[in-house]
Structure formats: C-alpha cells, structure tokens
Amino acid sequence: MRYNIVSNIIGSNLRYIGVVLLLPILFALAYKELNHVLPFVCASFVSILLGFLFTIAHVSEKDIDSVKKTEALSGVFFSWVFFALVCAIPYLFYNFNFTNAVFESVSGITTTGATIINNFDIYPKTFFFYRSMTQWLGGMGIVVLFIAILPRFAVAGRQMFSAEAPGPVEEKITPRIRHTASWLWAMYISLTIAQIVLLKLCGMDFYNAICNSMSTVSTGGLSPNAQSIMGYHNSKVTLVVLIFMFLSGANFILQYKVFIQRKWKELLKSEEFLTYTGLTILFSVAIAIFVNATNEDSFMNNLLNSAFNTVSIMSSTGFASCDFIQWSADAKTLLFATMFASACAASTAGGLKIIRWIFLFKYIKREVAKIIHPSAVYPIKLEGKAISTDIAQQMMAFCVFYFFIFALSAFIVGLIEGNPALAVSGSITTLGNIGPGLSAKIGPMASFDCLELSTKWIFIFNMLIGRLELIPFLALLHKDLWTTK
C-alpha cells in the first residue's frame, strides 16, 4: 500500500471538511448568536491544518488516478475517523467531556441519532443546526460529495465511492462515477428542500424545518426538540416526516430512474423496494393492532404512530412520534424485529439492508433444493440479475460478521451494564445506525449519557463501522493490506 496516496486522500478530504465546518457561522450570524462562532472557527482551522499536513508529501494526478482498492478503503476509513474527531471539537466548547464529544460527533456523522444530551434548553440554535448539519453531510457521505465536486477524484472516484458506500451489488446512474455522485447529491438536496417547504406549510418555523429536514433525509434522527417529532404535537408534521423517512430509506438510484427518467415501472420491477414497502405495511398494521389493544387513543392515531415509528426504525432514522417504550411487550417485540429488517441499498439508511435478506432467503432456498437435486445449477438472482460466486461469498461473509459483531457487542455491554435489554437493543441500534433503543435508559426520550465509559466507546465503534458497512474496517484487519505494494 502506498501510504503517501492514502495520506493525500485523507488530507484532501480534511481540507474541504474544514471549509464546510464554517457553515454554522452563517447560521450564527443570521440568528445573532455571535458568541457561538468560535467553536466552528477552531474546528475548521484544525481540519484545514491537518489536511495540509497530510498532503505535504507530493502526489501526482497519475498516482491519484491509479489508486488501488486497498488504498481507497484505508483512505475512506481514516477520513471518517478524522471527520469524527474534528466534528467533536465544537462540542468541547459546550462543556462535553472528550468521550461525550466524540460520541455525539460520531452519532451525528454516521446518522445514528443517539444523543448524550440531557438538557436541550441550555444550547443555542446554532448548536442544533450544526448537529443536524453533521448528519446531513454523513447521510450521503462526505467522500461521495467530494467525488462529485472535485476534479482531482474524477478517475479514482470509483474505488473511493465503492469504499464509502459498499452495497451488495454495484449500482450507478451514469457510466461516469462522478456524474453518479453528482446526481445522488442532487436527489438528496432536492428531497431536503422539498421537506423544508412542506414542513413550513404545516406551520413549522424555518429553524425547526431545516434542522428536522436535514435529520430526516439523512435518516439521522437528531431533532432540536427534546421530545423528537412528538414534541411538535402536529399530525401534519408527523405525516410529512413519515413520508420523507420512507423515501430516504428507498434506493436513491431507483428514485432517480422513477422521478428523473420517468421510468415508473421500475418500482414494480424492484424486488427490494416491493419487499421494503410490504414489510413497512405489515409491521405498521401489526404493531398498530397490538398498540390499539392497550392504548385509549383512536385507531387512526395509533396506526399513524405505529407506521411512523416502524418507518423510523426500518429506515434507521430514529425519530419518535411517541414514547414507544410505553408500548406493550408484543408491540415492542415487533418493533425490535424492524431493527434487523432495515431499508434499501443505495439509500441513506443503515443496517443490514433488505437486499441482503432477500439474498439470504434465496441462498437457503437454493441449498435446500440442492439437497434434493445435487447436480442441478441454481443461480441466485437479485433484481433480475444473476450474481457471481464472489459477490455471493462477500454477502454471506458480511452477514456473518454483522451478526458476530452484534452478538459480541451485546455480550460485552451486557456484562458491563448488567442490563440485557439495553445491551441487545443498544448494540443493534448503534451497529445499524438507528438511534434509540428499547430500554428505558436509551429509549426515544432518554439519553445515552447514563452509560458507562467503556459502553460508550463500544457503541462509538459500532456506529462508525456500521456506517461504512464493516468492509473498510475488516480490510484493515488483514495484514496483506499493509504489506501489499
């Protein structure tokens, strides 16, 4: 591995991250919070300084264009690590200790939405705008953004794009990866603006509309309201957020084909989207039935809350329209199942992704058939295309490692916290970048601040590798990555 190229990838990303970190200053000026400018100036300065230090070693355009997959994996992984660290700097100015600052930062950029904040009243508007902004940047991905706008990554972008968004199968809108990245960000921005407008029409002020829209489209879930979406007491707002959470959990490339290219039939051809929609309806109705049996509210309100929280968990957003910790055990059990269901590939959602569940089902079906007909050939098809043996093996390995890390994390946290519900739901909600857990301590109206120091670092680790879908991290564990030239 050529370390100078990896260093330059990290440095280039950090320099531009430093520029982006100045954006909250404009918000502070608009809301006359001038005494809250310093945290973002300092974070920007550190990021730009580190960026220049990492790019001291000269690398030619030819070297950048010849970047290898191992170098791209390393560059993207460490870009995210440094992204988390520089984004933690502003929190230190608000009396967060180092662990809490890193936790809140990682939760933001990985769009997990787990918070350690207990008192929302002591922080200014600029603070919450910054928190939502980090989610919005992390949702589509900082590397995808820089591939879209920086000519330097025009050729190397394919390797870096795959490293940051390692889906089960490679999808692209156009033959050129830079154009694909540009279109993805265009779709992302369009959804954000559309939601801001609709929330404004529903009576929400601009500040709350922009913060909640950035957190919705990124499937992040950090709201400036301490009670999440429930705190606005507006069913129209709840419905708008529900719709955009669902869209953000759908495949963005599929949405491009439908909304931009007008290929409406693609919706009916996508087995992943149809499965995503079917599971959303199934879980929403089933949970509503259980909630309605113990809740005195009307069935329509129970159905809205059930659908909202189902989509919120499946899309890994983490917003809440009610405190689902108060639901019956049956309803919470179904909601726990949605934490594993996840949403679509090529979306801003975290988790295992529905396409991998479809693969696992077809893989098991094939293996059963081969018991009866051992000589027969049964190709596995996803979205109508046969997948290669290499892709199938990678997907199987991913699923095994995903559940292994979840189980190991839950076991260790269980020993530390002495709370099985917290350990299990906390592990899957951080690994899947979901947000709230199903324990009262880390529920939708609670804070992760009550956790032990070691538990917070385990969850930080889960959030980071969950956002990058394990692949870059697992690659770093292989000794050949560090010795290959």
CSV table of C-alpha atoms in Angstrom, one decimal, residues 48-391:
chain,number,residue,atom,x,y,z
A,48,ILE,CA,-7.7,22.5,7.3
A,49,LEU,CA,-4.3,22.4,9.2
A,50,LEU,CA,-4.4,18.6,9.4
A,51,GLY,CA,-5.4,18.5,5.8
A,52,PHE,CA,-2.3,20.4,4.7
A,53,LEU,CA,-0.1,18.3,7.0
A,54,PHE,CA,-1.4,15.1,5.4
A,55,THR,CA,-0.8,16.4,1.9
A,56,ILE,CA,2.8,17.6,2.5
A,57,ALA,CA,4.1,14.6,0.5
A,58,HIS,CA,3.6,15.4,-3.1
A,59,VAL,CA,1.4,13.0,-5.1
A,60,SER,CA,0.9,13.4,-8.9
A,61,GLU,CA,-2.5,13.2,-10.6
A,62,LYS,CA,-1.3,10.0,-12.2
A,63,ASP,CA,-0.8,8.4,-8.7
A,64,ILE,CA,-4.3,9.5,-7.6
A,65,ASP,CA,-5.8,8.1,-10.8
A,66,SER,CA,-4.1,4.7,-10.1
A,67,VAL,CA,-5.4,4.4,-6.6
A,68,LYS,CA,-5.9,0.7,-5.6
A,69,LYS,CA,-8.9,-0.7,-3.8
A,70,THR,CA,-6.9,-1.3,-0.6
A,71,GLU,CA,-5.7,2.4,-0.6
A,72,ALA,CA,-9.2,3.6,-1.2
A,73,LEU,CA,-10.5,1.5,1.7
A,74,SER,CA,-7.8,2.8,4.0
A,75,GLY,CA,-8.2,6.4,2.9
A,76,VAL,CA,-12.0,6.4,3.3
A,77,PHE,CA,-11.9,4.7,6.7
A,78,PHE,CA,-9.4,7.1,8.2
A,79,SER,CA,-11.1,10.1,6.5
A,80,TRP,CA,-14.2,9.2,8.5
A,81,VAL,CA,-12.2,8.7,11.7
A,82,PHE,CA,-10.6,12.2,11.4
A,83,PHE,CA,-14.0,13.6,10.3
A,84,ALA,CA,-15.4,12.4,13.6
A,85,LEU,CA,-12.6,13.9,15.6
A,86,VAL,CA,-12.7,17.3,14.0
A,87,CYS,CA,-16.5,17.4,14.3
A,88,ALA,CA,-16.1,16.6,18.0
A,89,ILE,CA,-14.2,19.9,18.6
A,90,PRO,CA,-17.2,22.2,18.8
A,91,TYR,CA,-18.9,20.0,21.4
A,92,LEU,CA,-15.8,20.5,23.7
A,93,PHE,CA,-16.8,24.3,23.8
A,94,TYR,CA,-20.2,23.3,25.2
A,95,ASN,CA,-18.7,21.5,28.2
A,96,PHE,CA,-18.8,18.0,26.8
A,97,ASN,CA,-16.1,15.7,28.0
A,98,PHE,CA,-13.9,14.1,25.3
A,99,THR,CA,-15.8,10.8,25.2
A,100,ASN,CA,-19.2,12.5,25.1
A,101,ALA,CA,-18.0,14.9,22.4
A,102,VAL,CA,-16.7,12.0,20.2
A,103,PHE,CA,-19.9,10.0,20.9
A,104,GLU,CA,-22.2,12.9,19.8
A,105,SER,CA,-20.0,13.6,16.8
A,106,VAL,CA,-19.9,10.0,15.6
A,107,SER,CA,-23.6,9.7,16.2
A,108,GLY,CA,-24.1,12.7,14.0
A,109,ILE,CA,-21.9,11.9,11.1
A,110,THR,CA,-22.9,8.2,11.0
A,111,THR,CA,-26.6,9.3,11.1
A,112,THR,CA,-27.2,7.2,14.1
A,113,GLY,CA,-29.1,9.8,16.1
A,114,ALA,CA,-28.2,8.6,19.6
A,115,THR,CA,-27.6,11.5,21.9
A,116,ILE,CA,-25.9,12.1,25.3
A,117,ILE,CA,-27.7,15.4,25.8
A,118,ASN,CA,-30.0,15.6,28.9
A,119,ASN,CA,-31.0,19.3,28.9
A,120,PHE,CA,-31.9,20.8,25.5
A,121,ASP,CA,-32.7,24.2,26.9
A,122,ILE,CA,-29.1,25.3,27.5
A,123,TYR,CA,-27.9,25.1,23.9
A,124,PRO,CA,-28.4,27.7,21.2
A,125,LYS,CA,-30.0,27.3,17.8
A,126,THR,CA,-26.5,27.3,16.1
A,127,PHE,CA,-25.6,24.2,18.1
A,128,PHE,CA,-28.6,22.2,17.0
A,129,PHE,CA,-28.1,23.4,13.4
A,130,TYR,CA,-24.5,22.1,13.5
A,131,ARG,CA,-25.7,18.8,14.9
A,132,SER,CA,-28.2,18.3,12.1
A,133,MET,CA,-25.7,19.5,9.5
A,134,THR,CA,-23.2,16.8,10.5
A,135,GLN,CA,-25.9,14.2,10.0
A,136,TRP,CA,-26.8,15.7,6.6
A,137,LEU,CA,-23.2,15.5,5.5
A,138,GLY,CA,-22.8,12.0,6.7
A,139,GLY,CA,-26.0,10.8,5.2
A,140,MET,CA,-25.0,10.7,1.6
A,141,GLY,CA,-21.3,10.7,2.5
A,142,ILE,CA,-18.5,13.2,2.6
A,143,VAL,CA,-16.4,11.2,0.1
A,144,VAL,CA,-19.3,10.9,-2.3
A,145,LEU,CA,-19.7,14.7,-2.0
A,146,PHE,CA,-16.1,15.4,-2.8
A,147,ILE,CA,-16.1,12.9,-5.7
A,148,ALA,CA,-19.0,14.9,-7.1
A,149,ILE,CA,-17.3,18.4,-6.9
A,150,LEU,CA,-13.6,17.8,-7.1
A,151,PRO,CA,-11.9,17.1,-10.5
A,152,ARG,CA,-9.0,15.5,-8.7
A,153,PHE,CA,-11.1,12.4,-7.9
A,154,ALA,CA,-12.6,12.1,-11.3
A,155,VAL,CA,-10.8,8.8,-12.0
A,156,ALA,CA,-10.0,7.5,-8.5
A,157,GLY,CA,-13.6,8.2,-7.5
A,158,ARG,CA,-14.9,4.7,-8.4
A,159,GLN,CA,-12.7,3.0,-5.9
A,160,MET,CA,-13.5,5.6,-3.2
A,161,PHE,CA,-17.2,5.5,-4.0
A,162,SER,CA,-17.3,1.8,-3.5
A,163,ALA,CA,-15.3,2.0,-0.3
A,164,GLU,CA,-17.7,4.6,1.3
A,165,ALA,CA,-20.9,3.1,0.0
A,166,PRO,CA,-20.2,-0.7,-0.3
A,167,GLY,CA,-23.5,-2.0,-1.4
A,168,PRO,CA,-24.2,-5.7,-2.1
A,169,VAL,CA,-24.2,-5.0,-5.9
A,170,GLU,CA,-22.6,-2.1,-7.7
A,171,GLU,CA,-25.2,0.4,-9.0
A,172,LYS,CA,-24.7,3.6,-10.9
A,173,ILE,CA,-26.8,6.1,-12.7
A,174,THR,CA,-24.3,7.0,-15.4
A,175,PRO,CA,-21.2,5.4,-16.7
A,176,ARG,CA,-19.0,8.0,-15.0
A,177,ILE,CA,-18.9,7.7,-11.3
A,178,ARG,CA,-18.5,11.4,-10.8
A,179,HIS,CA,-21.8,12.0,-12.6
A,180,THR,CA,-23.4,9.3,-10.5
A,181,ALA,CA,-22.2,11.0,-7.3
A,182,SER,CA,-23.5,14.4,-8.6
A,183,TRP,CA,-26.9,13.0,-9.3
A,184,LEU,CA,-27.1,11.3,-5.9
A,185,TRP,CA,-26.4,14.6,-4.2
A,186,ALA,CA,-28.8,16.4,-6.5
A,187,MET,CA,-31.6,14.0,-5.4
A,188,TYR,CA,-30.5,14.3,-1.8
A,189,ILE,CA,-30.6,18.1,-1.9
A,190,SER,CA,-34.0,18.1,-3.7
A,191,LEU,CA,-35.6,15.9,-1.1
A,192,THR,CA,-34.2,18.1,1.7
A,193,ILE,CA,-35.6,21.3,0.1
A,194,ALA,CA,-39.0,19.7,-0.6
A,195,GLN,CA,-39.3,18.6,3.0
A,196,ILE,CA,-38.3,22.1,4.3
A,197,VAL,CA,-41.1,23.7,2.2
A,198,LEU,CA,-43.7,21.2,3.3
A,199,LEU,CA,-42.8,21.5,7.0
A,200,LYS,CA,-43.1,25.3,6.6
A,201,LEU,CA,-46.6,24.8,5.1
A,202,CYS,CA,-47.5,22.6,8.0
A,203,GLY,CA,-46.7,25.5,10.4
A,204,MET,CA,-43.2,24.7,11.5
A,205,ASP,CA,-40.7,27.7,11.7
A,206,PHE,CA,-37.7,27.7,9.4
A,207,TYR,CA,-35.2,26.8,12.0
A,208,ASN,CA,-37.0,23.6,13.1
A,209,ALA,CA,-37.9,22.9,9.5
A,210,ILE,CA,-34.3,22.9,8.2
A,211,CYS,CA,-32.9,21.0,11.2
A,212,ASN,CA,-35.5,18.3,11.1
A,213,SER,CA,-35.4,18.0,7.3
A,214,MET,CA,-31.6,17.5,7.3
A,215,SER,CA,-32.0,14.9,10.0
A,216,THR,CA,-34.8,13.2,8.1
A,217,VAL,CA,-33.4,12.9,4.6
A,218,SER,CA,-30.1,11.7,6.1
A,219,THR,CA,-32.0,9.2,8.2
A,220,GLY,CA,-30.2,10.7,11.2
A,221,GLY,CA,-33.0,11.4,13.7
A,222,LEU,CA,-31.4,14.2,15.8
A,223,SER,CA,-34.1,16.8,16.4
A,224,PRO,CA,-33.7,20.2,18.1
A,225,ASN,CA,-36.8,19.2,20.1
A,226,ALA,CA,-36.1,17.2,23.2
A,227,GLN,CA,-39.2,15.0,22.5
A,228,SER,CA,-38.3,14.4,18.9
A,229,ILE,CA,-41.2,14.8,16.5
A,230,MET,CA,-43.7,14.1,19.2
A,231,GLY,CA,-42.7,17.4,20.8
A,232,TYR,CA,-44.3,19.4,17.9
A,233,HIS,CA,-47.8,18.0,18.5
A,234,ASN,CA,-48.7,18.3,14.9
A,235,SER,CA,-50.1,15.3,12.9
A,236,LYS,CA,-49.4,17.0,9.6
A,237,VAL,CA,-45.7,17.4,10.5
A,238,THR,CA,-45.7,13.7,11.7
A,239,LEU,CA,-47.1,12.6,8.3
A,240,VAL,CA,-44.6,14.7,6.3
A,241,VAL,CA,-41.7,13.4,8.2
A,242,LEU,CA,-43.0,9.8,7.8
A,243,ILE,CA,-43.2,10.2,4.0
A,244,PHE,CA,-39.7,11.6,3.7
A,245,MET,CA,-38.2,8.9,6.1
A,246,PHE,CA,-39.7,6.3,3.8
A,247,LEU,CA,-38.3,7.9,0.7
A,248,SER,CA,-34.9,8.3,2.3
A,249,GLY,CA,-34.9,4.6,3.1
A,250,ALA,CA,-35.6,3.8,-0.5
A,251,ASN,CA,-32.9,3.2,-3.2
A,252,PHE,CA,-31.8,6.7,-4.5
A,253,ILE,CA,-30.8,5.3,-7.8
A,254,LEU,CA,-34.3,3.7,-8.2
A,255,GLN,CA,-35.8,7.1,-7.3
A,256,TYR,CA,-33.6,8.7,-10.0
A,257,LYS,CA,-35.0,6.3,-12.6
A,258,VAL,CA,-38.6,6.9,-11.4
A,259,PHE,CA,-38.6,10.7,-10.8
A,260,ILE,CA,-36.0,11.9,-13.3
A,261,GLN,CA,-36.1,9.4,-16.1
A,262,ARG,CA,-39.9,8.8,-15.6
A,263,LYS,CA,-39.5,5.0,-15.6
A,264,TRP,CA,-42.4,4.4,-13.3
A,265,LYS,CA,-42.5,0.6,-14.0
A,266,GLU,CA,-39.1,0.3,-12.3
A,267,LEU,CA,-40.9,0.5,-8.9
A,268,LEU,CA,-42.8,-2.7,-9.7
A,269,LYS,CA,-39.7,-4.4,-11.0
A,270,SER,CA,-37.6,-3.8,-7.9
A,271,GLU,CA,-38.0,-6.8,-5.6
A,272,GLU,CA,-36.1,-4.9,-2.8
A,273,PHE,CA,-38.5,-1.9,-3.0
A,274,LEU,CA,-41.6,-4.1,-3.1
A,275,THR,CA,-40.3,-6.1,-0.1
A,276,TYR,CA,-39.4,-2.8,1.7
A,277,THR,CA,-42.9,-1.5,1.1
A,278,GLY,CA,-44.6,-4.7,2.0
A,279,LEU,CA,-42.7,-5.1,5.3
A,280,THR,CA,-43.4,-1.5,6.2
A,281,ILE,CA,-47.1,-2.0,5.8
A,282,LEU,CA,-47.1,-5.4,7.5
A,283,PHE,CA,-45.2,-4.2,10.6
A,284,SER,CA,-47.1,-1.0,10.8
A,285,VAL,CA,-50.5,-2.7,10.8
A,286,ALA,CA,-49.4,-5.5,13.1
A,287,ILE,CA,-47.9,-3.1,15.7
A,288,ALA,CA,-51.0,-0.8,15.4
A,289,ILE,CA,-53.2,-3.8,16.4
A,290,PHE,CA,-51.2,-4.5,19.5
A,291,VAL,CA,-50.9,-0.8,20.4
A,292,ASN,CA,-54.6,-0.3,19.9
A,293,ALA,CA,-55.4,-3.1,22.3
A,294,THR,CA,-53.8,-1.3,25.2
A,295,ASN,CA,-54.0,2.4,24.2
A,296,GLU,CA,-57.1,4.5,24.6
A,297,ASP,CA,-56.3,6.7,21.6
A,298,SER,CA,-58.1,6.3,18.3
A,299,PHE,CA,-57.1,3.6,15.9
A,300,MET,CA,-56.1,6.1,13.3
A,301,ASN,CA,-53.7,7.9,15.7
A,302,ASN,CA,-52.4,4.5,16.8
A,303,LEU,CA,-51.9,3.5,13.2
A,304,LEU,CA,-50.1,6.8,12.4
A,305,ASN,CA,-47.8,6.4,15.4
A,306,SER,CA,-47.1,2.7,14.6
A,307,ALA,CA,-46.4,3.5,11.0
A,308,PHE,CA,-44.2,6.4,11.9
A,309,ASN,CA,-42.1,4.5,14.4
A,310,THR,CA,-41.9,1.4,12.1
A,311,VAL,CA,-40.6,3.5,9.2
A,312,SER,CA,-38.3,5.4,11.6
A,313,ILE,CA,-36.6,2.2,12.8
A,314,MET,CA,-36.6,0.4,9.5
A,315,SER,CA,-35.0,3.4,7.8
A,316,SER,CA,-32.6,3.8,10.7
A,317,THR,CA,-33.8,7.4,11.2
A,318,GLY,CA,-34.6,7.2,14.9
A,319,PHE,CA,-37.2,9.9,15.2
A,320,ALA,CA,-40.2,9.2,17.5
A,321,SER,CA,-43.8,10.3,17.4
A,322,CYS,CA,-44.5,8.8,20.8
A,323,ASP,CA,-42.6,7.1,23.6
A,324,PHE,CA,-42.7,3.6,22.3
A,325,ILE,CA,-41.1,2.3,25.5
A,326,GLN,CA,-44.6,2.6,27.0
A,327,TRP,CA,-46.0,0.2,24.4
A,328,SER,CA,-46.9,-3.4,25.2
A,329,ALA,CA,-44.3,-6.2,25.1
A,330,ASP,CA,-45.9,-7.6,21.9
A,331,ALA,CA,-45.6,-4.2,20.1
A,332,LYS,CA,-42.0,-3.7,21.2
A,333,THR,CA,-41.0,-7.2,20.1
A,334,LEU,CA,-42.3,-6.4,16.6
A,335,LEU,CA,-40.5,-3.1,16.7
A,336,PHE,CA,-37.3,-4.8,17.7
A,337,ALA,CA,-37.7,-7.1,14.7
A,338,THR,CA,-37.8,-4.0,12.4
A,339,MET,CA,-34.3,-3.0,13.7
A,340,PHE,CA,-33.0,-6.0,11.8
A,341,ALA,CA,-35.2,-5.6,8.7
A,342,SER,CA,-33.5,-2.3,7.6
A,343,ALA,CA,-34.2,-0.5,4.4
A,344,CYS,CA,-32.9,-0.4,0.8
A,345,ALA,CA,-29.3,-0.4,-0.5
A,346,ALA,CA,-28.1,2.9,-2.1
A,347,SER,CA,-30.2,4.8,0.4
A,348,THR,CA,-29.1,6.8,3.5
A,349,ALA,CA,-30.3,4.1,5.8
A,350,GLY,CA,-28.0,1.9,7.9
A,351,GLY,CA,-28.3,-1.7,8.9
A,352,LEU,CA,-28.1,-5.0,7.0
A,353,LYS,CA,-30.3,-3.8,4.1
A,354,ILE,CA,-33.3,-5.7,2.7
A,355,ILE,CA,-31.4,-6.8,-0.4
A,356,ARG,CA,-29.2,-9.0,1.8
A,357,TRP,CA,-32.2,-10.6,3.5
A,358,ILE,CA,-33.5,-11.4,0.0
A,359,PHE,CA,-30.2,-12.9,-0.8
A,360,LEU,CA,-30.1,-15.0,2.4
A,361,PHE,CA,-33.6,-16.3,1.7
A,362,LYS,CA,-32.7,-17.3,-1.9
A,363,TYR,CA,-29.4,-18.8,-0.7
A,364,ILE,CA,-31.2,-21.0,1.8
A,365,LYS,CA,-33.8,-21.9,-0.7
A,366,ARG,CA,-31.1,-22.9,-3.2
A,367,GLU,CA,-29.2,-25.0,-0.6
A,368,VAL,CA,-32.4,-26.9,0.3
A,369,ALA,CA,-33.1,-27.5,-3.4
A,370,LYS,CA,-29.5,-28.8,-3.9
A,371,ILE,CA,-30.0,-31.4,-1.2
A,372,ILE,CA,-32.7,-32.9,-3.4
A,373,HIS,CA,-31.0,-32.2,-6.8
A,374,PRO,CA,-27.3,-32.0,-6.0
A,375,SER,CA,-26.2,-31.9,-9.7
A,376,ALA,CA,-28.6,-29.1,-10.6
A,377,VAL,CA,-27.4,-25.5,-11.1
A,378,TYR,CA,-29.5,-22.8,-9.3
A,379,PRO,CA,-28.2,-19.3,-9.9
A,380,ILE,CA,-29.2,-16.7,-7.4
A,381,LYS,CA,-30.7,-13.6,-9.0
A,382,LEU,CA,-31.1,-10.2,-7.3
A,383,GLU,CA,-33.2,-7.5,-9.1
A,384,GLY,CA,-33.4,-9.8,-12.1
A,385,LYS,CA,-29.6,-10.3,-12.5
A,386,ALA,CA,-27.6,-13.4,-11.6
A,387,ILE,CA,-24.9,-12.6,-9.0
A,388,SER,CA,-21.4,-14.1,-9.2
A,389,THR,CA,-20.0,-16.5,-6.8
A,390,ASP,CA,-17.6,-13.9,-5.5
A,391,ILE,CA,-20.5,-11.4,-4.7
